[in-house]
PDB file of C-alpha atoms in Angstrom:
ATOM      1  CA  PHE A   1       3.160   7.183  18.872  1.00  0.00           C
ATOM      2  CA  ILE A   2       3.675   8.784  22.283  1.00  0.00           C
ATOM      3  CA  SER A   3       3.477   6.591  25.381  1.00  0.00           C
ATOM      4  CA  ARG A   4       0.694   7.278  27.849  1.00  0.00           C
ATOM      5  CA  ASP A   5       3.123   8.691  30.420  1.00  0.00           C
ATOM      6  CA  GLY A   6       4.579  11.001  27.751  1.00  0.00           C
ATOM      7  CA  THR A   7       8.188   9.841  28.195  1.00  0.00           C
ATOM      8  CA  ARG A   8       8.604   7.599  25.132  1.00  0.00           C
ATOM      9  CA  ASP A   9       8.194   8.325  21.441  1.00  0.00           C
ATOM     10  CA  VAL A  10       7.791   5.252  19.220  1.00  0.00           C
ATOM     11  CA  ARG A  11       8.598   5.797  15.541  1.00  0.00           C
ATOM     12  CA  PRO A  12       8.712   3.470  12.564  1.00  0.00           C
ATOM     13  CA  LEU A  13      12.135   2.806  11.084  1.00  0.00           C
ATOM     14  CA  THR A  14      11.423   2.257   7.417  1.00  0.00           C
ATOM     15  CA  THR A  15      14.493   3.162   5.383  1.00  0.00           C
ATOM     16  CA  ARG A  16      17.857   1.493   5.305  1.00  0.00           C
ATOM     17  CA  LEU A  17      19.438   4.713   6.549  1.00  0.00           C
ATOM     18  CA  GLN A  18      17.046   5.046   9.521  1.00  0.00           C
ATOM     19  CA  LEU A  19      17.595   1.415  10.493  1.00  0.00           C
ATOM     20  CA  ARG A  20      21.370   1.643  10.159  1.00  0.00           C
ATOM     21  CA  PHE A  21      21.597   4.907  12.124  1.00  0.00           C
ATOM     22  CA  HIS A  22      19.390   3.545  14.900  1.00  0.00           C
ATOM     23  CA  GLY A  23      21.473   0.357  15.022  1.00  0.00           C
ATOM     24  CA  ILE A  24      24.682   2.354  15.293  1.00  0.00           C
ATOM     25  CA  GLU A  25      23.225   4.536  18.045  1.00  0.00           C
ATOM     26  CA  ILE A  26      22.125   1.646  20.255  1.00  0.00           C
ATOM     27  CA  ARG A  27      24.751  -0.802  18.961  1.00  0.00           C
ATOM     28  CA  ASN A  28      22.583  -3.663  17.797  1.00  0.00           C
ATOM     29  CA  CYS A  29      22.274  -5.801  14.667  1.00  0.00           C
ATOM     30  CA  LEU A  30      20.407  -3.097  12.716  1.00  0.00           C
ATOM     31  CA  ALA A  31      23.763  -1.445  12.147  1.00  0.00           C
ATOM     32  CA  THR A  32      24.991  -4.357  10.043  1.00  0.00           C
ATOM     33  CA  ASP A  33      21.830  -6.041   8.696  1.00  0.00           C
ATOM     34  CA  SER A  34      19.556  -3.118   7.868  1.00  0.00           C
ATOM     35  CA  MET A  35      18.810  -4.451   4.347  1.00  0.00           C
ATOM     36  CA  GLY A  36      17.550  -7.734   5.797  1.00  0.00           C
ATOM     37  CA  TYR A  37      15.007  -5.804   7.842  1.00  0.00           C
ATOM     38  CA  VAL A  38      14.042  -3.593   4.893  1.00  0.00           C
ATOM     39  CA  ARG A  39      13.296  -6.745   2.858  1.00  0.00           C
ATOM     40  CA  LYS A  40      11.239  -8.263   5.681  1.00  0.00           C
ATOM     41  CA  ALA A  41       9.252  -5.066   6.087  1.00  0.00           C
ATOM     42  CA  ALA A  42       8.511  -4.869   2.350  1.00  0.00           C
ATOM     43  CA  THR A  43       5.568  -7.253   2.783  1.00  0.00           C
ATOM     44  CA  GLY A  44       3.872  -4.908   5.219  1.00  0.00           C
ATOM     45  CA  LYS A  45       3.582  -7.715   7.765  1.00  0.00           C
ATOM     46  CA  ASN A  46       6.725  -6.866   9.753  1.00  0.00           C
ATOM     47  CA  PHE A  47       7.589  -3.535  11.298  1.00  0.00           C
ATOM     48  CA  ILE A  48      10.676  -2.179  12.966  1.00  0.00           C
ATOM     49  CA  VAL A  49      10.130   0.642  15.411  1.00  0.00           C
ATOM     50  CA  GLY A  50      12.518   2.687  17.470  1.00  0.00           C
ATOM     51  CA  VAL A  51      11.707   3.809  20.986  1.00  0.00           C
ATOM     52  CA  PHE A  52      13.121   7.242  21.791  1.00  0.00           C
ATOM     53  CA  HIS A  53      13.238   9.398  24.912  1.00  0.00           C
ATOM     54  CA  LYS A  54      10.534  11.978  24.239  1.00  0.00           C
ATOM     55  CA  ARG A  55      12.356  14.989  25.680  1.00  0.00           C
ATOM     56  CA  THR A  56      15.906  14.315  24.409  1.00  0.00           C
ATOM     57  CA  GLY A  57      15.172  12.250  21.274  1.00  0.00           C
ATOM     58  CA  LYS A  58      17.805   9.720  22.378  1.00  0.00           C
ATOM     59  CA  PRO A  59      17.283   6.204  20.908  1.00  0.00           C
ATOM     60  CA  LEU A  60      16.537   3.729  23.707  1.00  0.00           C
ATOM     61  CA  SER A  61      15.396   0.461  22.128  1.00  0.00           C
ATOM     62  CA  THR A  62      14.294  -1.290  18.961  1.00  0.00           C
ATOM     63  CA  ALA A  63      11.339  -3.617  18.441  1.00  0.00           C
ATOM     64  CA  GLU A  64      10.452  -5.915  15.576  1.00  0.00           C
ATOM     65  CA  ILE A  65       6.695  -6.404  15.390  1.00  0.00           C
ATOM     66  CA  SER A  66       4.890  -8.916  13.168  1.00  0.00           C
ATOM     67  CA  VAL A  67       1.267  -8.895  12.123  1.00  0.00           C
ATOM     68  CA  ARG A  68      -0.482 -12.255  12.421  1.00  0.00           C
ATOM     69  CA  ARG A  69      -4.022 -13.380  11.730  1.00  0.00           C
ATOM     70  CA  ARG A  70      -6.087 -15.506  14.101  1.00  0.00           C
ATOM     71  CA  THR A  71      -7.511 -18.433  12.155  1.00  0.00           C
ATOM     72  CA  SER A  72     -10.546 -18.672  14.416  1.00  0.00           C
ATOM     73  CA  THR A  73     -11.686 -15.042  14.008  1.00  0.00           C
ATOM     74  CA  GLY A  74      -9.737 -13.805  10.996  1.00  0.00           C
ATOM     75  CA  ARG A  75      -8.735 -10.773  13.057  1.00  0.00           C
ATOM     76  CA  TYR A  76      -5.170  -9.478  12.981  1.00  0.00           C
ATOM     77  CA  TYR A  77      -2.989  -9.138  16.044  1.00  0.00           C
ATOM     78  CA  PHE A  78       0.539  -7.907  16.663  1.00  0.00           C
ATOM     79  CA  VAL A  79       3.420  -9.931  18.071  1.00  0.00           C
ATOM     80  CA  VAL A  80       6.701  -8.530  19.330  1.00  0.00           C
ATOM     81  CA  ARG A  81       9.320 -10.772  17.752  1.00  0.00           C
ATOM     82  CA  GLN A  82      12.184  -9.065  19.521  1.00  0.00           C
ATOM     83  CA  HIS A  83      12.677  -5.960  21.602  1.00  0.00           C
ATOM     84  CA  THR A  84      16.171  -4.953  22.639  1.00  0.00           C
ATOM     85  CA  ALA A  85      17.931  -1.969  24.165  1.00  0.00           C
ATOM     86  CA  LYS A  86      21.559  -0.870  23.843  1.00  0.00           C
ATOM     87  CA  TYR A  87      23.946  -3.759  23.140  1.00  0.00           C
ATOM     88  CA  ASN A  88      20.887  -6.042  22.767  1.00  0.00           C
ATOM     89  CA  ALA A  89      20.153  -5.758  26.503  1.00  0.00           C
ATOM     90  CA  VAL A  90      16.652  -6.132  27.939  1.00  0.00           C
ATOM     91  CA  PRO A  91      14.733  -2.853  27.466  1.00  0.00           C
ATOM     92  CA  SER A  92      13.584  -0.748  30.403  1.00  0.00           C
ATOM     93  CA  GLN A  93      10.040  -1.036  31.765  1.00  0.00           C
ATOM     94  CA  PRO A  94       9.000   2.328  30.248  1.00  0.00           C
ATOM     95  CA  CYS A  95      10.161   1.096  26.810  1.00  0.00           C
ATOM     96  CA  LYS A  96       8.322  -2.207  27.262  1.00  0.00           C
ATOM     97  CA  ARG A  97       5.160  -0.334  28.297  1.00  0.00           C
ATOM     98  CA  ALA A  98       5.421   1.970  25.273  1.00  0.00           C
ATOM     99  CA  ILE A  99       5.575  -1.045  22.921  1.00  0.00           C
ATOM    100  CA  ALA A 100       2.673  -2.744  24.742  1.00  0.00           C
ATOM    101  CA  GLU A 101       0.618   0.457  24.383  1.00  0.00           C
ATOM    102  CA  LEU A 102       1.521   0.669  20.694  1.00  0.00           C
ATOM    103  CA  ARG A 103       0.329  -2.905  20.173  1.00  0.00           C
ATOM    104  CA  LEU A 104      -2.996  -2.073  21.835  1.00  0.00           C
ATOM    105  CA  PHE A 105      -3.355   1.032  19.674  1.00  0.00           C
ATOM    106  CA  CYS A 106      -2.658  -1.040  16.544  1.00  0.00           C
ATOM    107  CA  GLN A 107      -5.583  -3.324  17.439  1.00  0.00           C
ATOM    108  CA  SER A 108      -8.017  -0.455  16.783  1.00  0.00           C
ATOM    109  CA  ASP A 109     -10.380  -0.858  13.844  1.00  0.00           C
ATOM    110  CA  GLU A 110      -8.977   2.281  12.213  1.00  0.00           C
ATOM    111  CA  VAL A 111      -5.397   0.995  12.209  1.00  0.00           C
ATOM    112  CA  LEU A 112      -6.452  -2.453  10.997  1.00  0.00           C
ATOM    113  CA  GLU A 113      -8.537  -0.915   8.190  1.00  0.00           C
ATOM    114  CA  HIS A 114      -5.579   1.255   7.206  1.00  0.00           C
ATOM    115  CA  LEU A 115      -3.272  -1.790   7.135  1.00  0.00           C
ATOM    116  CA  GLU A 116      -5.690  -3.743   4.960  1.00  0.00           C
ATOM    117  CA  TYR A 117      -6.013  -0.759   2.608  1.00  0.00           C
ATOM    118  CA  CYS A 118      -2.201  -0.533   2.359  1.00  0.00           C
ATOM    119  CA  TRP A 119      -1.886  -4.281   1.726  1.00  0.00           C
ATOM    120  CA  ARG A 120      -4.428  -4.006  -1.128  1.00  0.00           C
ATOM    121  CA  GLN A 121      -2.419  -1.133  -2.597  1.00  0.00           C
ATOM    122  CA  MET A 122       0.809  -3.131  -2.314  1.00  0.00           C
ATOM    123  CA  ARG A 123      -0.787  -6.145  -4.025  1.00  0.00           C
ATOM    124  CA  SER A 124      -2.106  -4.036  -6.895  1.00  0.00           C
ATOM    125  CA  ARG A 125       1.314  -2.401  -7.331  1.00  0.00           C
ATOM    126  CA  ARG A 126       3.013  -5.809  -7.384  1.00  0.00           C
ATOM    127  CA  ILE A 127       0.524  -7.045  -9.996  1.00  0.00           C
ATOM    128  CA  ALA A 128       1.047  -3.906 -12.100  1.00  0.00           C
ATOM    129  CA  TYR A 129       4.821  -4.296 -11.729  1.00  0.00           C
ATOM    130  CA  ARG A 130       4.665  -7.927 -12.877  1.00  0.00           C
ATOM    131  CA  ARG A 131       2.563  -6.951 -15.894  1.00  0.00           C
ATOM    132  CA  THR A 132       4.995  -4.176 -16.806  1.00  0.00           C
ATOM    133  CA  LYS A 133       7.921  -6.548 -16.328  1.00  0.00           C
ATOM    134  CA  GLN A 134       6.234  -9.114 -18.615  1.00  0.00           C
ATOM    135  CA  LEU A 135       5.589  -6.451 -21.272  1.00  0.00           C
ATOM    136  CA  ASP A 136       9.243  -5.356 -21.052  1.00  0.00           C
ATOM    137  CA  THR A 137      10.335  -8.988 -21.424  1.00  0.00           C
ATOM    138  CA  ASP A 138       7.994  -9.484 -24.391  1.00  0.00           C
ATOM    139  CA  ARG A 139       9.315  -6.324 -26.090  1.00  0.00           C
ATOM    140  CA  ALA A 140      12.926  -7.354 -25.469  1.00  0.00           C
ATOM    141  CA  LEU A 141      12.238 -10.808 -26.923  1.00  0.00           C
ATOM    142  CA  THR A 142      10.498  -9.321 -29.960  1.00  0.00           C
ATOM    143  CA  ASP A 143      13.383  -6.913 -30.554  1.00  0.00           C
ATOM    144  CA  ALA A 144      15.955  -9.708 -30.197  1.00  0.00           C
ATOM    145  CA  LEU A 145      14.070 -11.936 -32.660  1.00  0.00           C
ATOM    146  CA  ARG A 146      13.743  -9.087 -35.171  1.00  0.00           C
ATOM    147  CA  ARG A 147      17.479  -8.336 -34.959  1.00  0.00           C
ATOM    148  CA  THR A 148      18.384 -12.017 -35.302  1.00  0.00           C
ATOM    149  CA  LEU A 149      15.951 -12.978 -38.076  1.00  0.00           C
ATOM    150  CA  THR A 150      15.626  -9.585 -39.801  1.00  0.00           C
ATOM    151  CA  ASP A 151      12.342  -7.694 -39.921  1.00  0.00           C
ATOM    152  CA  VAL A 152      11.148  -9.381 -43.110  1.00  0.00           C
ATOM    153  CA  VAL A 153      11.643 -12.958 -41.885  1.00  0.00           C
ATOM    154  CA  TYR A 154      10.152 -12.101 -38.461  1.00  0.00           C
ATOM    155  CA  ASP A 155       7.040 -10.537 -40.051  1.00  0.00           C
ATOM    156  CA  GLU A 156       6.583 -13.563 -42.370  1.00  0.00           C
ATOM    157  CA  LEU A 157       6.852 -16.008 -39.444  1.00  0.00           C
ATOM    158  CA  LEU A 158       4.435 -13.938 -37.374  1.00  0.00           C
ATOM    159  CA  ALA A 159       1.942 -13.868 -40.258  1.00  0.00           C
ATOM    160  CA  THR A 160       2.195 -17.665 -40.602  1.00  0.00           C
ATOM    161  CA  VAL A 161       1.612 -18.179 -36.867  1.00  0.00           C
ATOM    162  CA  ARG A 162      -1.410 -15.874 -36.916  1.00  0.00           C
ATOM    163  CA  VAL A 163      -2.967 -17.733 -39.871  1.00  0.00           C
ATOM    164  CA  ARG A 164      -2.496 -21.080 -38.092  1.00  0.00           C
ATOM    165  CA  LEU A 165      -4.018 -19.697 -34.895  1.00  0.00           C
ATOM    166  CA  GLU A 166      -7.061 -18.436 -36.797  1.00  0.00           C
ATOM    167  CA  GLU A 167      -7.447 -21.818 -38.506  1.00  0.00           C
ATOM    168  CA  SER A 168      -7.262 -23.706 -35.193  1.00  0.00           C
ATOM    169  CA  VAL A 169      -9.817 -21.352 -33.607  1.00  0.00           C
ATOM    170  CA  ALA A 170     -12.152 -21.772 -36.587  1.00  0.00           C
ATOM    171  CA  GLN A 171     -12.068 -25.583 -36.254  1.00  0.00           C
TER     172      GLN A 171
END
């Protein structure tokens, strides 16, 4: 995102390496707690962005932005949780304006639709991951039981359980 006056470039910081490097450059807490921010951002409801000088690419400030939902309208809005410059100082007015402009841009229907689409994708991936994890757990348990009981004993027990299940369903 480029600020209206063309002097600030606002970019998402999404990887641990990007966060750490940005934190080192402007000497703030991102340098030491980048994993904490990566975990927070994993929900898609928190974003860390860096504000850079457009011409030089120099990092100027960092902002943590959260997405909230208005209960009255159901519409999402964006809140700046913190915005700091070098050594956690107050950011310059051009940096503050760039973040305010970004927040306004994020209120557009297109951005909100994109966010909702991404959240749906994240939910479906989490559900698929949980199912895969459960299948892996089930397979591991089956393998452990087979090794402990031997294949013959395991198969006999499984056959007995299946017969009892069929009988209880029939009743």
